[in-house]
Amino acid sequence: MSAATVLVLLLLVAPPVWNQQVPKNCVIKMEQEKCMEMITSDDLGNDLDFGCPWMWDNLTCWHPAQIGEVVVVNCPELFTKFMSEDDYELGTVSRNCTEYGWSETFPYYVDACVQDEGNGSHVGMYYVSVKALYTVGYSTSLVSLTIAMVILCRFRKLHCTRNFIHMNLFVSFMLRAISVFIKDSVLYAEDNEHCFIHTLECRAVMIFFHYCVLSNYFWLFIEGLYLFTLLVETFFPEKRYFYWYIIIGWGTPTLCVTIWAVLRLHFDDVGCWDLNDSAPIWWVIKGPVLASIMINFVLFVGIIIILVQKLQSPDIGGNESSIYLRLARSTLLLIPLFGIHYTVFAFSPENVSKRERLVFELGLGSFQGFVVAVLYCFLNGEVQSEIKRKWRSWTVNRYFAVDMKHRHPSLASSGVNGGTQLSILSKSSSQIRMSSLQAETPAS
């Protein structure tokens, strides 16, 4: 496999990860900039009348050499950034300076830097699969969450503090999906040159993306905090607490992202702000995320302990197997709501288990919004009862309207008379039901 093929596979199909510090195409551009600077500063190497001059081959910078000299360099940094430790081998590649110029690399980049022969194509297919997975996941989540939001907003009987918190969580998932699509289209287009430019659009995309991700993590934290408070406290003012939830869920990410943007502007104003080489500045974003994940995990454990105590209470009843079954069901329902799967790689180094991290953060994370919408809206008993009630009401009204149209065509042609007839018919049916109910009820 040629170096150009490897470059295409790793640069164009590898999906962006939120905590990935250096984008794929920017690694190549940074190495190219370094090579161009060395070429410009080395007048002697450029003035050689014989031999091989400086050369940039889109992966590695080759310094000048005399005819017959063999130049050996390490594998490009690109392989260390975007391949797992199992696939990457710390090897070297060489070129021979001939009278006709530079020879081809020996061995080839894939043979020297990848463990198994032909594994570069497998790496490319893996990234293609992951990208397709998270694209489908975020699209499915966005559609299902939109439907869930319409349902919760449409029925007034579903308007309560618990569902209001769910609705804010749904919005944060929707914004996260939208921000991923926008970031992919703006930052990772094939003809994009965002690595060394200073555009307001590019930076605005990164600010919006970080805000959406932070908001999503904080609303997951609020869901856990609200449920824990419900189980611990018997009485508490939900409306007053809800205002604080709004401030924490949307206000805290705004503060964190604002501080991060100001620090980037003054101390690390490089390119599109998608390079996070400055660890202290990056922790302004990463720190609150890790804190929310850690606190949510503690709340999750606390809620499970409370559920175990409540299920073992004599008032609940049931045998031991039914208690464990209900506990397991409650635990599985809480995992997507709390985002517990994020704890798997939350505190591990970012260069460890890159492939597994991709699956968890992009694969499972992209479908989390869909799972939450299904569990806490579509399968919710209260939501299903309200939908059935509205459906029965609509069916009855439609039946009366059709029946009246067949019995009284002259009245049905008039909107006012038709409405009056329907009202009278409804009142009459109510009176008949009341009379039959009184007749069936024995006198006391």
Tab-separated table of C-alpha atoms in Angstrom:
chain	number	residue	atom	x	y	z
A	1	MET	CA	0.000	0.000	0.000
A	2	SER	CA	1.399	3.403	-0.989
A	3	ALA	CA	1.963	6.348	1.334
A	4	ALA	CA	-0.752	8.309	-0.468
A	5	THR	CA	-3.300	5.549	0.190
A	6	VAL	CA	-2.420	5.463	3.882
A	7	LEU	CA	-2.705	9.250	4.021
A	8	VAL	CA	-6.183	9.166	2.489
A	9	LEU	CA	-7.350	6.429	4.832
A	10	LEU	CA	-6.098	8.088	7.985
A	11	LEU	CA	-6.962	11.676	7.120
A	12	LEU	CA	-10.301	11.455	5.375
A	13	VAL	CA	-12.123	8.569	7.019
A	14	ALA	CA	-10.910	8.628	10.616
A	15	PRO	CA	-13.699	10.218	12.680
A	16	PRO	CA	-12.979	13.081	15.080
A	17	VAL	CA	-13.140	12.311	18.788
A	18	TRP	CA	-14.179	15.024	21.236
A	19	ASN	CA	-11.111	14.675	23.451
A	20	GLN	CA	-8.701	14.146	20.576
A	21	GLN	CA	-6.196	16.936	20.986
A	22	VAL	CA	-4.724	17.190	17.474
A	23	PRO	CA	-6.910	16.778	14.369
A	24	LYS	CA	-5.700	14.378	11.700
A	25	ASN	CA	-5.087	16.747	8.818
A	26	CYS	CA	-3.451	19.305	11.119
A	27	VAL	CA	-0.722	16.819	12.085
A	28	ILE	CA	0.384	16.639	8.456
A	29	LYS	CA	0.147	20.411	8.011
A	30	MET	CA	2.220	21.052	11.127
A	31	GLU	CA	4.922	18.653	9.962
A	32	GLN	CA	4.864	20.270	6.530
A	33	GLU	CA	5.280	23.718	8.065
A	34	LYS	CA	8.306	22.523	10.026
A	35	CYS	CA	9.817	21.023	6.889
A	36	MET	CA	9.241	24.226	4.899
A	37	GLU	CA	10.928	26.265	7.626
A	38	MET	CA	13.987	23.987	7.591
A	39	ILE	CA	14.142	24.129	3.786
A	40	THR	CA	13.954	27.917	3.834
A	41	SER	CA	16.630	28.319	6.526
A	42	ASP	CA	19.088	25.829	4.997
A	43	ASP	CA	20.661	27.726	2.101
A	44	LEU	CA	23.529	25.235	1.786
A	45	GLY	CA	21.213	22.304	1.274
A	46	ASN	CA	19.297	24.150	-1.434
A	47	ASP	CA	22.427	25.280	-3.276
A	48	LEU	CA	23.888	21.803	-3.803
A	49	ASP	CA	24.869	21.220	-7.411
A	50	PHE	CA	24.825	17.482	-6.943
A	51	GLY	CA	22.999	15.014	-4.771
A	52	CYS	CA	19.416	15.131	-3.507
A	53	PRO	CA	17.877	18.318	-2.044
A	54	TRP	CA	15.271	18.692	0.698
A	55	MET	CA	12.020	16.862	-0.012
A	56	TRP	CA	8.574	16.697	1.584
A	57	ASP	CA	6.672	13.541	0.505
A	58	ASN	CA	3.385	14.398	2.308
A	59	LEU	CA	4.381	12.260	5.282
A	60	THR	CA	8.055	12.860	6.124
A	61	CYS	CA	10.647	15.563	5.610
A	62	TRP	CA	13.880	14.298	4.013
A	63	HIS	CA	17.097	16.310	4.490
A	64	PRO	CA	19.690	16.742	1.692
A	65	ALA	CA	22.041	13.885	0.890
A	66	GLN	CA	24.963	13.070	-1.386
A	67	ILE	CA	24.683	10.519	-4.179
A	68	GLY	CA	24.981	7.049	-2.726
A	69	GLU	CA	23.988	8.156	0.771
A	70	VAL	CA	21.122	6.387	2.563
A	71	VAL	CA	18.890	8.551	4.763
A	72	VAL	CA	17.001	6.849	7.606
A	73	VAL	CA	14.100	8.523	9.451
A	74	ASN	CA	11.564	7.403	12.041
A	75	CYS	CA	7.984	6.551	11.172
A	76	PRO	CA	5.789	9.649	10.716
A	77	GLU	CA	4.014	11.106	13.703
A	78	LEU	CA	0.698	10.502	11.954
A	79	PHE	CA	0.879	6.791	12.777
A	80	THR	CA	1.421	7.417	16.483
A	81	LYS	CA	-1.539	9.807	16.635
A	82	PHE	CA	-4.231	7.780	14.944
A	83	MET	CA	-3.327	4.129	15.308
A	84	SER	CA	-3.582	1.959	18.378
A	85	GLU	CA	-0.480	0.725	20.153
A	86	ASP	CA	-1.181	-2.826	18.945
A	87	ASP	CA	-1.047	-1.756	15.290
A	88	TYR	CA	1.797	0.740	15.485
A	89	GLU	CA	5.434	-0.269	15.475
A	90	LEU	CA	8.279	2.170	16.205
A	91	GLY	CA	10.148	1.541	12.971
A	92	THR	CA	12.185	3.443	10.431
A	93	VAL	CA	11.981	4.107	6.709
A	94	SER	CA	14.852	4.840	4.336
A	95	ARG	CA	15.539	6.475	0.980
A	96	ASN	CA	18.611	6.164	-1.175
A	97	CYS	CA	20.028	9.220	-2.939
A	98	THR	CA	20.822	8.194	-6.518
A	99	GLU	CA	22.057	10.115	-9.524
A	100	TYR	CA	18.455	10.252	-10.683
A	101	GLY	CA	17.198	11.664	-7.380
A	102	TRP	CA	15.522	10.142	-4.373
A	103	SER	CA	14.548	6.490	-4.541
A	104	GLU	CA	11.308	5.041	-3.226
A	105	THR	CA	11.060	4.424	0.505
A	106	PHE	CA	12.242	1.038	1.709
A	107	PRO	CA	10.498	-0.542	3.357
A	108	TYR	CA	7.135	1.057	2.584
A	109	TYR	CA	5.497	3.099	5.336
A	110	VAL	CA	2.850	0.460	6.028
A	111	ASP	CA	5.413	-2.351	6.165
A	112	ALA	CA	7.713	-0.386	8.476
A	113	CYS	CA	5.156	1.254	10.766
A	114	VAL	CA	2.285	-1.254	10.908
A	115	GLN	CA	2.616	-4.589	12.655
A	116	ASP	CA	0.812	-6.854	10.199
A	117	GLU	CA	1.120	-6.750	6.453
A	118	GLY	CA	-1.937	-5.205	4.854
A	119	ASN	CA	-3.249	-3.954	8.198
A	120	GLY	CA	-3.440	-0.390	6.902
A	121	SER	CA	-6.512	-1.244	4.876
A	122	HIS	CA	-8.085	-2.824	7.972
A	123	VAL	CA	-7.382	0.348	9.927
A	124	GLY	CA	-9.058	2.395	7.217
A	125	MET	CA	-12.106	0.116	7.144
A	126	TYR	CA	-12.331	0.301	10.924
A	127	TYR	CA	-12.467	4.095	10.830
A	128	VAL	CA	-15.032	4.012	8.021
A	129	SER	CA	-17.210	1.691	10.100
A	130	VAL	CA	-16.957	3.840	13.221
A	131	LYS	CA	-17.767	6.998	11.290
A	132	ALA	CA	-20.804	5.354	9.708
A	133	LEU	CA	-21.838	4.084	13.151
A	134	TYR	CA	-21.769	7.436	14.896
A	135	THR	CA	-23.411	9.193	11.935
A	136	VAL	CA	-26.325	6.752	12.076
A	137	GLY	CA	-26.400	6.989	15.871
A	138	TYR	CA	-26.572	10.764	16.051
A	139	SER	CA	-29.126	10.900	13.221
A	140	THR	CA	-31.348	8.334	14.948
A	141	SER	CA	-31.027	10.146	18.267
A	142	LEU	CA	-31.859	13.492	16.689
A	143	VAL	CA	-35.049	12.182	15.039
A	144	SER	CA	-36.277	10.259	18.094
A	145	LEU	CA	-35.520	13.133	20.475
A	146	THR	CA	-37.395	15.569	18.243
A	147	ILE	CA	-40.478	13.317	18.326
A	148	ALA	CA	-40.156	12.939	22.104
A	149	MET	CA	-39.945	16.713	22.551
A	150	VAL	CA	-43.111	17.206	20.456
A	151	ILE	CA	-44.972	14.664	22.600
A	152	LEU	CA	-43.880	16.169	25.924
A	153	CYS	CA	-44.650	19.709	24.772
A	154	ARG	CA	-47.996	18.809	23.206
A	155	PHE	CA	-49.705	17.219	26.239
A	156	ARG	CA	-50.197	19.570	29.171
A	157	LYS	CA	-50.787	16.759	31.654
A	158	LEU	CA	-47.172	15.723	31.099
A	159	HIS	CA	-45.874	19.134	32.184
A	160	CYS	CA	-44.143	18.564	35.521
A	161	THR	CA	-40.689	19.125	36.991
A	162	ARG	CA	-39.497	15.625	36.161
A	163	ASN	CA	-40.503	15.894	32.507
A	164	PHE	CA	-39.155	19.452	32.258
A	165	ILE	CA	-35.749	18.095	33.297
A	166	HIS	CA	-36.113	15.308	30.724
A	167	MET	CA	-36.945	17.895	28.058
A	168	ASN	CA	-33.827	19.918	28.829
A	169	LEU	CA	-31.760	16.732	28.643
A	170	PHE	CA	-33.351	15.929	25.275
A	171	VAL	CA	-32.462	19.397	23.990
A	172	SER	CA	-28.852	18.968	25.115
A	173	PHE	CA	-28.623	15.650	23.240
A	174	MET	CA	-30.100	17.279	20.136
A	175	LEU	CA	-27.639	20.163	20.301
A	176	ARG	CA	-24.759	17.745	20.749
A	177	ALA	CA	-25.749	15.805	17.633
A	178	ILE	CA	-26.177	18.997	15.612
A	179	SER	CA	-22.813	20.346	16.779
A	180	VAL	CA	-21.051	17.125	15.734
A	181	PHE	CA	-22.518	17.348	12.240
A	182	ILE	CA	-21.574	21.020	11.947
A	183	LYS	CA	-18.035	20.408	13.197
A	184	ASP	CA	-17.539	17.543	10.774
A	185	SER	CA	-18.758	19.586	7.815
A	186	VAL	CA	-16.714	22.693	8.670
A	187	LEU	CA	-13.471	21.322	10.116
A	188	TYR	CA	-13.025	18.034	8.341
A	189	ALA	CA	-13.897	18.813	4.756
A	190	GLU	CA	-11.346	17.471	2.288
A	191	ASP	CA	-10.500	20.905	0.875
A	192	ASN	CA	-10.433	22.667	4.238
A	193	GLU	CA	-7.373	24.654	5.311
A	194	HIS	CA	-8.404	25.484	8.864
A	195	CYS	CA	-5.218	24.453	10.659
A	196	PHE	CA	-3.345	27.719	10.239
A	197	ILE	CA	-6.106	30.227	9.567
A	198	HIS	CA	-7.911	32.532	11.951
A	199	THR	CA	-11.565	32.621	10.935
A	200	LEU	CA	-14.449	33.611	13.149
A	201	GLU	CA	-16.638	30.872	11.648
A	202	CYS	CA	-14.145	28.149	12.505
A	203	ARG	CA	-13.710	29.295	16.090
A	204	ALA	CA	-17.440	29.804	16.571
A	205	VAL	CA	-17.982	26.183	15.537
A	206	MET	CA	-15.507	24.964	18.164
A	207	ILE	CA	-17.032	27.165	20.875
A	208	PHE	CA	-20.522	25.932	20.015
A	209	PHE	CA	-19.336	22.321	19.946
A	210	HIS	CA	-17.673	22.487	23.371
A	211	TYR	CA	-20.716	24.256	24.820
A	212	CYS	CA	-23.101	21.554	23.550
A	213	VAL	CA	-20.926	18.732	24.885
A	214	LEU	CA	-20.553	20.395	28.285
A	215	SER	CA	-24.295	21.097	28.503
A	216	ASN	CA	-25.070	17.474	27.736
A	217	TYR	CA	-22.777	16.217	30.511
A	218	PHE	CA	-24.203	18.707	33.005
A	219	TRP	CA	-27.812	17.745	32.255
A	220	LEU	CA	-26.887	14.102	32.751
A	221	PHE	CA	-25.509	15.181	36.120
A	222	ILE	CA	-28.737	17.074	36.915
A	223	GLU	CA	-30.833	14.000	36.107
A	224	GLY	CA	-28.821	12.016	38.628
A	225	LEU	CA	-28.944	14.784	41.220
A	226	TYR	CA	-32.720	15.189	40.863
A	227	LEU	CA	-33.409	11.469	41.214
A	228	PHE	CA	-31.101	11.182	44.204
A	229	THR	CA	-32.817	14.149	45.865
A	230	LEU	CA	-36.219	12.572	45.269
A	231	LEU	CA	-35.143	9.385	47.026
A	232	VAL	CA	-33.374	11.082	49.938
A	233	GLU	CA	-35.712	13.989	50.738
A	234	THR	CA	-39.407	13.448	51.383
A	235	PHE	CA	-40.493	17.028	50.719
A	236	PHE	CA	-38.587	19.648	48.786
A	237	PRO	CA	-39.645	22.646	46.654
A	238	GLU	CA	-39.294	21.253	43.128
A	239	LYS	CA	-39.965	24.544	41.330
A	240	ARG	CA	-37.299	26.423	43.249
A	241	TYR	CA	-34.848	23.597	42.676
A	242	PHE	CA	-35.718	23.576	38.971
A	243	TYR	CA	-34.510	27.161	38.574
A	244	TRP	CA	-31.158	26.145	40.037
A	245	TYR	CA	-31.069	23.187	37.661
A	246	ILE	CA	-31.520	25.565	34.733
A	247	ILE	CA	-28.655	27.744	35.975
A	248	ILE	CA	-26.357	24.745	36.453
A	249	GLY	CA	-27.317	22.977	33.227
A	250	TRP	CA	-27.037	25.929	30.836
A	251	GLY	CA	-25.180	28.575	32.837
A	252	THR	CA	-22.156	26.617	34.044
A	253	PRO	CA	-21.178	25.428	30.520
A	254	THR	CA	-21.511	29.018	29.324
A	255	LEU	CA	-19.096	30.173	32.028
A	256	CYS	CA	-16.595	27.379	31.329
A	257	VAL	CA	-16.614	27.866	27.568
A	258	THR	CA	-16.302	31.643	27.953
A	259	ILE	CA	-13.250	31.262	30.204
A	260	TRP	CA	-11.757	28.763	27.765
A	261	ALA	CA	-12.318	31.096	24.785
A	262	VAL	CA	-10.742	34.058	26.599
A	263	LEU	CA	-7.704	31.987	27.603
A	264	ARG	CA	-7.321	30.673	24.055
A	265	LEU	CA	-7.544	34.189	22.670
A	266	HIS	CA	-4.797	35.533	24.948
A	267	PHE	CA	-2.441	32.569	25.474
A	268	ASP	CA	-3.006	29.988	22.727
A	269	ASP	CA	-4.410	31.833	19.742
A	270	VAL	CA	-3.476	29.204	17.166
A	271	GLY	CA	-5.467	28.298	14.082
A	272	CYS	CA	-9.061	27.258	14.548
A	273	TRP	CA	-8.807	26.530	18.292
A	274	ASP	CA	-9.161	22.827	17.615
A	275	LEU	CA	-5.584	22.140	18.751
A	276	ASN	CA	-5.383	21.629	22.505
A	277	ASP	CA	-1.640	21.475	23.097
A	278	SER	CA	-1.914	23.664	26.202
A	279	ALA	CA	-2.988	21.250	28.937
A	280	PRO	CA	-3.939	23.882	31.573
A	281	ILE	CA	-6.312	25.623	29.158
A	282	TRP	CA	-7.775	22.317	27.987
A	283	TRP	CA	-8.574	21.374	31.582
A	284	VAL	CA	-11.048	24.266	31.717
A	285	ILE	CA	-13.213	22.083	29.457
A	286	LYS	CA	-12.057	18.614	30.452
A	287	GLY	CA	-12.124	19.202	34.223
A	288	PRO	CA	-15.882	19.931	34.556
A	289	VAL	CA	-16.677	16.954	32.323
A	290	LEU	CA	-14.633	14.553	34.446
A	291	ALA	CA	-16.122	16.049	37.619
A	292	SER	CA	-19.685	15.543	36.365
A	293	ILE	CA	-18.909	11.940	35.355
A	294	MET	CA	-17.342	11.174	38.741
A	295	ILE	CA	-20.179	12.765	40.756
A	296	ASN	CA	-22.803	11.035	38.629
A	297	PHE	CA	-21.124	7.693	39.250
A	298	VAL	CA	-21.210	8.327	43.021
A	299	LEU	CA	-24.900	9.299	42.793
A	300	PHE	CA	-25.570	6.177	40.738
A	301	VAL	CA	-24.007	3.937	43.389
A	302	GLY	CA	-25.949	5.772	46.109
A	303	ILE	CA	-29.241	5.348	44.258
A	304	ILE	CA	-28.598	1.630	43.743
A	305	ILE	CA	-27.958	1.236	47.487
A	306	ILE	CA	-31.224	3.050	48.285
A	307	LEU	CA	-33.111	0.877	45.789
A	308	VAL	CA	-31.686	-2.282	47.364
A	309	GLN	CA	-32.870	-1.142	50.805
A	310	LYS	CA	-36.336	-0.247	49.505
A	311	LEU	CA	-36.753	-3.484	47.561
A	312	GLN	CA	-35.764	-5.553	50.607
A	313	SER	CA	-38.377	-3.791	52.730
A	314	PRO	CA	-41.226	-6.055	53.983
A	315	ASP	CA	-43.743	-3.594	52.570
A	316	ILE	CA	-42.577	-4.312	49.025
A	317	GLY	CA	-42.944	-8.074	49.212
A	318	GLY	CA	-41.880	-10.604	46.641
A	319	ASN	CA	-39.300	-13.364	46.629
A	320	GLU	CA	-35.560	-12.930	46.291
A	321	SER	CA	-35.479	-13.533	42.549
A	322	SER	CA	-38.118	-10.879	41.847
A	323	ILE	CA	-36.202	-8.371	43.991
A	324	TYR	CA	-32.994	-8.937	42.035
A	325	LEU	CA	-34.919	-8.754	38.772
A	326	ARG	CA	-36.420	-5.382	39.656
A	327	LEU	CA	-33.041	-4.146	40.854
A	328	ALA	CA	-31.359	-5.214	37.620
A	329	ARG	CA	-34.086	-3.534	35.556
A	330	SER	CA	-33.768	-0.304	37.552
A	331	THR	CA	-29.987	-0.373	37.168
A	332	LEU	CA	-30.150	-0.869	33.407
A	333	LEU	CA	-32.655	1.982	33.107
A	334	LEU	CA	-30.376	4.343	35.029
A	335	ILE	CA	-27.173	3.626	33.066
A	336	PRO	CA	-28.099	5.626	29.914
A	337	LEU	CA	-29.733	8.374	31.982
A	338	PHE	CA	-26.598	8.863	34.072
A	339	GLY	CA	-24.087	8.254	31.274
A	340	ILE	CA	-22.301	5.587	33.322
A	341	HIS	CA	-20.606	4.136	30.232
A	342	TYR	CA	-18.431	7.279	30.097
A	343	THR	CA	-16.653	6.154	33.256
A	344	VAL	CA	-14.975	3.276	31.380
A	345	PHE	CA	-12.384	5.554	29.725
A	346	ALA	CA	-12.973	8.791	31.635
A	347	PHE	CA	-9.754	8.687	33.660
A	348	SER	CA	-7.521	6.662	31.350
A	349	PRO	CA	-4.797	8.368	29.256
A	350	GLU	CA	-6.009	9.517	25.878
A	351	ASN	CA	-3.356	7.529	23.997
A	352	VAL	CA	-4.437	4.202	25.537
A	353	SER	CA	-7.002	1.899	23.872
A	354	LYS	CA	-7.846	4.326	21.107
A	355	ARG	CA	-10.045	1.905	19.199
A	356	GLU	CA	-12.095	0.926	22.246
A	357	ARG	CA	-12.413	4.589	23.177
A	358	LEU	CA	-13.778	5.344	19.718
A	359	VAL	CA	-16.457	2.678	20.100
A	360	PHE	CA	-17.526	3.845	23.550
A	361	GLU	CA	-17.415	7.595	23.017
A	362	LEU	CA	-18.694	7.697	19.436
A	363	GLY	CA	-20.571	4.435	18.976
A	364	LEU	CA	-22.417	4.094	22.286
A	365	GLY	CA	-22.455	7.821	22.934
A	366	SER	CA	-24.181	8.600	19.629
A	367	PHE	CA	-27.071	6.223	20.404
A	368	GLN	CA	-27.470	7.406	23.997
A	369	GLY	CA	-30.003	10.080	23.030
A	370	PHE	CA	-32.118	7.504	21.201
A	371	VAL	CA	-32.067	5.131	24.188
A	372	VAL	CA	-33.012	7.914	26.607
A	373	ALA	CA	-35.899	9.029	24.361
A	374	VAL	CA	-37.243	5.468	24.134
A	375	LEU	CA	-36.949	4.669	27.852
A	376	TYR	CA	-38.145	7.956	29.294
A	377	CYS	CA	-40.731	8.992	26.704
A	378	PHE	CA	-41.933	6.300	24.308
A	379	LEU	CA	-42.021	3.508	26.920
A	380	ASN	CA	-43.129	5.760	29.783
A	381	GLY	CA	-46.480	4.588	31.179
A	382	GLU	CA	-47.713	8.115	31.836
A	383	VAL	CA	-46.917	9.175	28.266
A	384	GLN	CA	-48.554	6.089	26.793
A	385	SER	CA	-51.716	6.610	28.881
A	386	GLU	CA	-51.999	10.237	27.754
A	387	ILE	CA	-51.525	9.286	24.095
A	388	LYS	CA	-54.185	6.555	24.395
A	389	ARG	CA	-56.587	8.991	26.071
A	390	LYS	CA	-56.117	11.555	23.310
A	391	TRP	CA	-56.516	8.843	20.691
A	392	ARG	CA	-59.801	7.637	22.230
A	393	SER	CA	-61.073	11.210	22.464
A	394	TRP	CA	-60.209	11.879	18.835
A	395	THR	CA	-61.823	8.589	17.744
A	396	VAL	CA	-65.056	9.342	19.617
A	397	ASN	CA	-65.292	12.878	18.224
A	398	ARG	CA	-64.589	11.592	14.731
A	399	TYR	CA	-67.286	8.920	15.140
A	400	PHE	CA	-69.880	11.489	16.258
A	401	ALA	CA	-68.960	13.785	13.383
A	402	VAL	CA	-69.300	11.004	10.781
A	403	ASP	CA	-72.518	9.684	12.346
A	404	MET	CA	-74.054	13.154	12.390
A	405	LYS	CA	-73.065	13.711	8.764
A	406	HIS	CA	-74.908	10.566	7.668
A	407	ARG	CA	-78.022	11.242	9.790
A	408	HIS	CA	-78.341	14.996	9.254
A	409	PRO	CA	-76.697	15.977	5.962
A	410	SER	CA	-78.409	19.355	5.947
A	411	LEU	CA	-77.068	20.241	9.367
A	412	ALA	CA	-73.609	18.881	8.590
A	413	SER	CA	-73.343	21.266	5.664
A	414	SER	CA	-73.607	24.201	8.065
A	415	GLY	CA	-70.645	24.678	10.360
A	416	VAL	CA	-72.637	26.437	13.112
A	417	ASN	CA	-75.581	24.036	13.089
A	418	GLY	CA	-73.218	21.061	12.885
A	419	GLY	CA	-71.283	22.254	15.926
A	420	THR	CA	-74.534	22.811	17.839
A	421	GLN	CA	-75.818	19.346	16.924
A	422	LEU	CA	-72.522	17.739	18.033
A	423	SER	CA	-72.687	19.611	21.343
A	424	ILE	CA	-76.261	18.493	21.956
A	425	LEU	CA	-75.387	14.920	21.024
A	426	SER	CA	-72.423	14.923	23.401
A	427	LYS	CA	-74.553	16.284	26.268
A	428	SER	CA	-77.252	13.737	25.585
A	429	SER	CA	-74.789	10.864	25.606
A	430	SER	CA	-73.366	12.133	28.912
A	431	GLN	CA	-76.853	12.272	30.459
A	432	ILE	CA	-77.622	8.745	29.252
A	433	ARG	CA	-74.399	7.416	30.789
A	434	MET	CA	-75.164	9.147	34.115
A	435	SER	CA	-78.707	7.709	34.157
A	436	SER	CA	-77.515	4.186	33.476
A	437	LEU	CA	-74.822	4.557	36.156
A	438	GLN	CA	-77.365	5.660	38.750
A	439	ALA	CA	-79.632	2.818	37.788
A	440	GLU	CA	-76.879	0.251	38.252
A	441	THR	CA	-75.809	1.686	41.624
A	442	PRO	CA	-77.864	0.225	44.545
A	443	ALA	CA	-79.543	2.780	46.754
A	444	SER	CA	-77.849	3.298	50.067
